[in-house]
Structure formats: C-alpha cells, structure tokens
Amino acid sequence: MAEYVMVSSTAIAAVAYDEATWALNVRLHSGAEYQYLGVPPDVYDGFFSAGSVGTYYNTAIKKAGYQYVQIA
C-alpha cells in the first residue's frame, strides 16, 4: 500500500492507493479506516480534483458499491 496522502476535508483525513491491486484506503477524522477493493486509478485521482472531497467520497466511492472492509 502506498503512503497516505492528507486531503482537505472535514470528514476524511487521508487516502492511500495501491495501483497494483486497485485497493483504496480511506482514513476518516473519526479514526475509522476503510479499504475499498477494485477502485480504478482514475477514481482515486478524482480525490485531488474534487471540489469537495467528502461529497466525492460519498458519490464516487460509497454509493458506487465497491466492496469494502473496515480495517480500523
């Protein structure tokens, strides 16, 4: 897994992405952490061009139905 990258969001603290396995980790400010599986690179890249990181996460990740596990 790649290093976590801090993002500017009231809900999300940081994201990390493994391009080899298409695994996306999302760390929330609450301390919860999730790993989403099968996330294409362009979807990960969208975090860095989104007007609102939290809205992007809700629409492009959570509502997209990617399989996930809570890891923390």
mmCIF file of N, CA and C in Angstrom:
data_model
loop_
_atom_site.group_PDB
_atom_site.id
_atom_site.type_symbol
_atom_site.label_atom_id
_atom_site.label_comp_id
_atom_site.label_asym_id
_atom_site.label_seq_id
_atom_site.Cartn_x
_atom_site.Cartn_y
_atom_site.Cartn_z
ATOM 1 N N MET A 1 0.854 -1.178 0.000
ATOM 2 C CA MET A 1 0.000 0.000 0.000
ATOM 3 C C MET A 1 0.892 1.230 0.000
ATOM 4 N N ALA A 2 0.507 2.206 -0.765
ATOM 5 C CA ALA A 2 1.254 3.458 -0.846
ATOM 6 C C ALA A 2 1.087 4.250 0.450
ATOM 7 N N GLU A 3 1.867 5.276 0.590
ATOM 8 C CA GLU A 3 1.769 6.167 1.745
ATOM 9 C C GLU A 3 0.445 6.920 1.718
ATOM 10 N N TYR A 4 -0.041 7.239 2.904
ATOM 11 C CA TYR A 4 -1.258 8.044 2.991
ATOM 12 C C TYR A 4 -0.969 9.474 2.554
ATOM 13 N N VAL A 5 -1.948 10.055 1.872
ATOM 14 C CA VAL A 5 -1.872 11.441 1.421
ATOM 15 C C VAL A 5 -2.979 12.197 2.144
ATOM 16 N N MET A 6 -2.615 13.265 2.831
ATOM 17 C CA MET A 6 -3.595 14.080 3.534
ATOM 18 C C MET A 6 -4.482 14.795 2.512
ATOM 19 N N VAL A 7 -5.775 14.913 2.831
ATOM 20 C CA VAL A 7 -6.703 15.638 1.978
ATOM 21 C C VAL A 7 -7.412 16.702 2.809
ATOM 22 N N SER A 8 -7.919 17.707 2.141
ATOM 23 C CA SER A 8 -8.608 18.800 2.812
ATOM 24 C C SER A 8 -10.093 18.476 2.879
ATOM 25 N N SER A 9 -10.528 18.000 4.037
ATOM 26 C CA SER A 9 -11.915 17.589 4.214
ATOM 27 C C SER A 9 -12.248 17.606 5.694
ATOM 28 N N THR A 10 -13.499 17.912 6.012
ATOM 29 C CA THR A 10 -13.917 17.867 7.410
ATOM 30 C C THR A 10 -14.165 16.439 7.868
ATOM 31 N N ALA A 11 -14.386 15.515 6.954
ATOM 32 C CA ALA A 11 -14.682 14.126 7.312
ATOM 33 C C ALA A 11 -13.508 13.185 7.062
ATOM 34 N N ILE A 12 -12.759 13.407 5.992
ATOM 35 C CA ILE A 12 -11.706 12.484 5.570
ATOM 36 C C ILE A 12 -10.340 13.076 5.893
ATOM 37 N N ALA A 13 -9.515 12.294 6.585
ATOM 38 C CA ALA A 13 -8.182 12.761 6.957
ATOM 39 C C ALA A 13 -7.157 12.493 5.865
ATOM 40 N N ALA A 14 -7.202 11.266 5.299
ATOM 41 C CA ALA A 14 -6.175 10.878 4.334
ATOM 42 C C ALA A 14 -6.645 9.693 3.504
ATOM 43 N N VAL A 15 -6.006 9.523 2.349
ATOM 44 C CA VAL A 15 -6.291 8.397 1.469
ATOM 45 C C VAL A 15 -4.965 7.773 1.032
ATOM 46 N N ALA A 16 -5.009 6.481 0.741
ATOM 47 C CA ALA A 16 -3.847 5.770 0.208
ATOM 48 C C ALA A 16 -4.354 4.832 -0.881
ATOM 49 N N TYR A 17 -3.507 4.571 -1.870
ATOM 50 C CA TYR A 17 -3.947 3.765 -3.009
ATOM 51 C C TYR A 17 -2.834 2.831 -3.452
ATOM 52 N N ASP A 18 -3.217 1.594 -3.734
ATOM 53 C CA ASP A 18 -2.286 0.608 -4.275
ATOM 54 C C ASP A 18 -2.704 0.335 -5.711
ATOM 55 N N GLU A 19 -1.958 0.900 -6.652
ATOM 56 C CA GLU A 19 -2.317 0.782 -8.064
ATOM 57 C C GLU A 19 -2.207 -0.655 -8.566
ATOM 58 N N ALA A 20 -1.348 -1.449 -7.970
ATOM 59 C CA ALA A 20 -1.182 -2.840 -8.408
ATOM 60 C C ALA A 20 -2.415 -3.685 -8.100
ATOM 61 N N THR A 21 -3.085 -3.394 -6.981
ATOM 62 C CA THR A 21 -4.245 -4.196 -6.591
ATOM 63 C C THR A 21 -5.559 -3.421 -6.658
ATOM 64 N N TRP A 22 -5.499 -2.130 -6.986
ATOM 65 C CA TRP A 22 -6.677 -1.252 -7.044
ATOM 66 C C TRP A 22 -7.381 -1.181 -5.688
ATOM 67 N N ALA A 23 -6.601 -1.156 -4.622
ATOM 68 C CA ALA A 23 -7.149 -1.047 -3.265
ATOM 69 C C ALA A 23 -7.001 0.398 -2.788
ATOM 70 N N LEU A 24 -8.094 0.954 -2.316
ATOM 71 C CA LEU A 24 -8.130 2.323 -1.817
ATOM 72 C C LEU A 24 -8.408 2.297 -0.322
ATOM 73 N N ASN A 25 -7.539 2.922 0.457
ATOM 74 C CA ASN A 25 -7.773 3.069 1.889
ATOM 75 C C ASN A 25 -8.204 4.498 2.164
ATOM 76 N N VAL A 26 -9.228 4.635 2.989
ATOM 77 C CA VAL A 26 -9.735 5.946 3.370
ATOM 78 C C VAL A 26 -9.723 6.015 4.890
ATOM 79 N N ARG A 27 -9.020 7.008 5.426
ATOM 80 C CA ARG A 27 -8.945 7.215 6.875
ATOM 81 C C ARG A 27 -9.777 8.451 7.217
ATOM 82 N N LEU A 28 -10.751 8.268 8.082
ATOM 83 C CA LEU A 28 -11.619 9.359 8.493
ATOM 84 C C LEU A 28 -11.046 10.061 9.724
ATOM 85 N N HIS A 29 -11.461 11.311 9.934
ATOM 86 C CA HIS A 29 -11.020 12.037 11.122
ATOM 87 C C HIS A 29 -11.510 11.352 12.395
ATOM 88 N N SER A 30 -12.580 10.591 12.313
ATOM 89 C CA SER A 30 -13.124 9.880 13.472
ATOM 90 C C SER A 30 -12.211 8.749 13.936
ATOM 91 N N GLY A 31 -11.250 8.371 13.096
ATOM 92 C CA GLY A 31 -10.357 7.263 13.399
ATOM 93 C C GLY A 31 -10.715 5.985 12.660
ATOM 94 N N ALA A 32 -11.924 5.931 12.113
ATOM 95 C CA ALA A 32 -12.321 4.763 11.319
ATOM 96 C C ALA A 32 -11.520 4.741 10.019
ATOM 97 N N GLU A 33 -11.243 3.534 9.542
ATOM 98 C CA GLU A 33 -10.489 3.378 8.298
ATOM 99 C C GLU A 33 -11.094 2.238 7.498
ATOM 100 N N TYR A 34 -11.253 2.474 6.209
ATOM 101 C CA TYR A 34 -11.882 1.504 5.319
ATOM 102 C C TYR A 34 -10.980 1.233 4.135
ATOM 103 N N GLN A 35 -11.043 -0.019 3.640
ATOM 104 C CA GLN A 35 -10.349 -0.372 2.407
ATOM 105 C C GLN A 35 -11.401 -0.782 1.385
ATOM 106 N N TYR A 36 -11.385 -0.095 0.259
ATOM 107 C CA TYR A 36 -12.303 -0.371 -0.848
ATOM 108 C C TYR A 36 -11.533 -1.108 -1.925
ATOM 109 N N LEU A 37 -12.148 -2.143 -2.480
ATOM 110 C CA LEU A 37 -11.481 -3.021 -3.441
ATOM 111 C C LEU A 37 -11.988 -2.772 -4.857
ATOM 112 N N GLY A 38 -11.093 -2.899 -5.832
ATOM 113 C CA GLY A 38 -11.453 -2.766 -7.230
ATOM 114 C C GLY A 38 -11.685 -1.345 -7.689
ATOM 115 N N VAL A 39 -11.039 -0.385 -7.031
ATOM 116 C CA VAL A 39 -11.213 1.031 -7.363
ATOM 117 C C VAL A 39 -10.201 1.412 -8.454
ATOM 118 N N PRO A 40 -10.676 1.825 -9.632
ATOM 119 C CA PRO A 40 -9.756 2.180 -10.712
ATOM 120 C C PRO A 40 -8.918 3.423 -10.371
ATOM 121 N N PRO A 41 -7.745 3.543 -10.962
ATOM 122 C CA PRO A 41 -6.868 4.684 -10.673
ATOM 123 C C PRO A 41 -7.529 6.042 -10.908
ATOM 124 N N ASP A 42 -8.353 6.176 -11.937
ATOM 125 C CA ASP A 42 -8.963 7.476 -12.209
ATOM 126 C C ASP A 42 -9.941 7.887 -11.111
ATOM 127 N N VAL A 43 -10.560 6.908 -10.452
ATOM 128 C CA VAL A 43 -11.458 7.218 -9.342
ATOM 129 C C VAL A 43 -10.636 7.727 -8.155
ATOM 130 N N TYR A 44 -9.507 7.097 -7.879
ATOM 131 C CA TYR A 44 -8.607 7.598 -6.827
ATOM 132 C C TYR A 44 -8.134 9.010 -7.162
ATOM 133 N N ASP A 45 -7.724 9.234 -8.395
ATOM 134 C CA ASP A 45 -7.233 10.552 -8.805
ATOM 135 C C ASP A 45 -8.285 11.635 -8.609
ATOM 136 N N GLY A 46 -9.551 11.257 -8.681
ATOM 137 C CA GLY A 46 -10.629 12.213 -8.522
ATOM 138 C C GLY A 46 -10.647 12.900 -7.167
ATOM 139 N N PHE A 47 -10.063 12.283 -6.147
ATOM 140 C CA PHE A 47 -9.993 12.926 -4.833
ATOM 141 C C PHE A 47 -9.262 14.259 -4.904
ATOM 142 N N PHE A 48 -8.298 14.353 -5.798
ATOM 143 C CA PHE A 48 -7.422 15.518 -5.835
ATOM 144 C C PHE A 48 -7.900 16.620 -6.769
ATOM 145 N N SER A 49 -8.981 16.363 -7.483
ATOM 146 C CA SER A 49 -9.563 17.411 -8.335
ATOM 147 C C SER A 49 -10.997 17.734 -7.931
ATOM 148 N N ALA A 50 -11.490 17.050 -6.910
ATOM 149 C CA ALA A 50 -12.878 17.257 -6.479
ATOM 150 C C ALA A 50 -13.027 18.590 -5.756
ATOM 151 N N GLY A 51 -14.143 19.250 -5.998
ATOM 152 C CA GLY A 51 -14.443 20.481 -5.280
ATOM 153 C C GLY A 51 -14.665 20.211 -3.804
ATOM 154 N N SER A 52 -15.270 19.077 -3.487
ATOM 155 C CA SER A 52 -15.498 18.650 -2.115
ATOM 156 C C SER A 52 -15.089 17.182 -2.000
ATOM 157 N N VAL A 53 -14.071 16.917 -1.214
ATOM 158 C CA VAL A 53 -13.569 15.557 -1.052
ATOM 159 C C VAL A 53 -14.642 14.662 -0.426
ATOM 160 N N GLY A 54 -15.352 15.180 0.571
ATOM 161 C CA GLY A 54 -16.385 14.398 1.231
ATOM 162 C C GLY A 54 -17.520 14.024 0.301
ATOM 163 N N THR A 55 -17.972 14.969 -0.508
ATOM 164 C CA THR A 55 -19.039 14.693 -1.474
ATOM 165 C C THR A 55 -18.556 13.688 -2.509
ATOM 166 N N TYR A 56 -17.328 13.846 -2.967
ATOM 167 C CA TYR A 56 -16.767 12.909 -3.939
ATOM 168 C C TYR A 56 -16.723 11.499 -3.346
ATOM 169 N N TYR A 57 -16.266 11.375 -2.123
ATOM 170 C CA TYR A 57 -16.205 10.086 -1.441
ATOM 171 C C TYR A 57 -17.590 9.444 -1.370
ATOM 172 N N ASN A 58 -18.575 10.229 -0.994
ATOM 173 C CA ASN A 58 -19.936 9.688 -0.877
ATOM 174 C C ASN A 58 -20.491 9.219 -2.215
ATOM 175 N N THR A 59 -20.260 9.979 -3.271
ATOM 176 C CA THR A 59 -20.861 9.637 -4.563
ATOM 177 C C THR A 59 -20.020 8.651 -5.372
ATOM 178 N N ALA A 60 -18.710 8.860 -5.438
ATOM 179 C CA ALA A 60 -17.856 8.046 -6.312
ATOM 180 C C ALA A 60 -17.365 6.762 -5.660
ATOM 181 N N ILE A 61 -17.400 6.697 -4.338
ATOM 182 C CA ILE A 61 -16.899 5.513 -3.645
ATOM 183 C C ILE A 61 -18.036 4.778 -2.927
ATOM 184 N N LYS A 62 -18.621 5.422 -1.932
ATOM 185 C CA LYS A 62 -19.633 4.746 -1.115
ATOM 186 C C LYS A 62 -20.864 4.334 -1.926
ATOM 187 N N LYS A 63 -21.431 5.255 -2.688
ATOM 188 C CA LYS A 63 -22.644 4.951 -3.449
ATOM 189 C C LYS A 63 -22.363 4.119 -4.698
ATOM 190 N N ALA A 64 -21.097 4.021 -5.093
ATOM 191 C CA ALA A 64 -20.736 3.234 -6.275
ATOM 192 C C ALA A 64 -20.782 1.731 -5.974
ATOM 193 N N GLY A 65 -20.808 1.375 -4.711
ATOM 194 C CA GLY A 65 -20.971 -0.036 -4.351
ATOM 195 C C GLY A 65 -19.709 -0.870 -4.351
ATOM 196 N N TYR A 66 -18.547 -0.231 -4.209
ATOM 197 C CA TYR A 66 -17.317 -1.023 -4.123
ATOM 198 C C TYR A 66 -17.348 -1.892 -2.872
ATOM 199 N N GLN A 67 -16.840 -3.095 -2.990
ATOM 200 C CA GLN A 67 -16.710 -3.972 -1.830
ATOM 201 C C GLN A 67 -15.688 -3.345 -0.881
ATOM 202 N N TYR A 68 -15.964 -3.412 0.419
ATOM 203 C CA TYR A 68 -15.052 -2.814 1.367
ATOM 204 C C TYR A 68 -14.992 -3.597 2.671
ATOM 205 N N VAL A 69 -13.932 -3.328 3.423
ATOM 206 C CA VAL A 69 -13.773 -3.858 4.770
ATOM 207 C C VAL A 69 -13.340 -2.720 5.669
ATOM 208 N N GLN A 70 -13.813 -2.750 6.908
ATOM 209 C CA GLN A 70 -13.330 -1.770 7.884
ATOM 210 C C GLN A 70 -12.066 -2.332 8.493
ATOM 211 N N ILE A 71 -10.985 -1.555 8.462
ATOM 212 C CA ILE A 71 -9.705 -2.057 8.946
ATOM 213 C C ILE A 71 -9.255 -1.378 10.241
ATOM 214 N N ALA A 72 -9.977 -0.367 10.675
ATOM 215 C CA ALA A 72 -9.674 0.289 11.964
ATOM 216 C C ALA A 72 -10.914 0.983 12.473
#
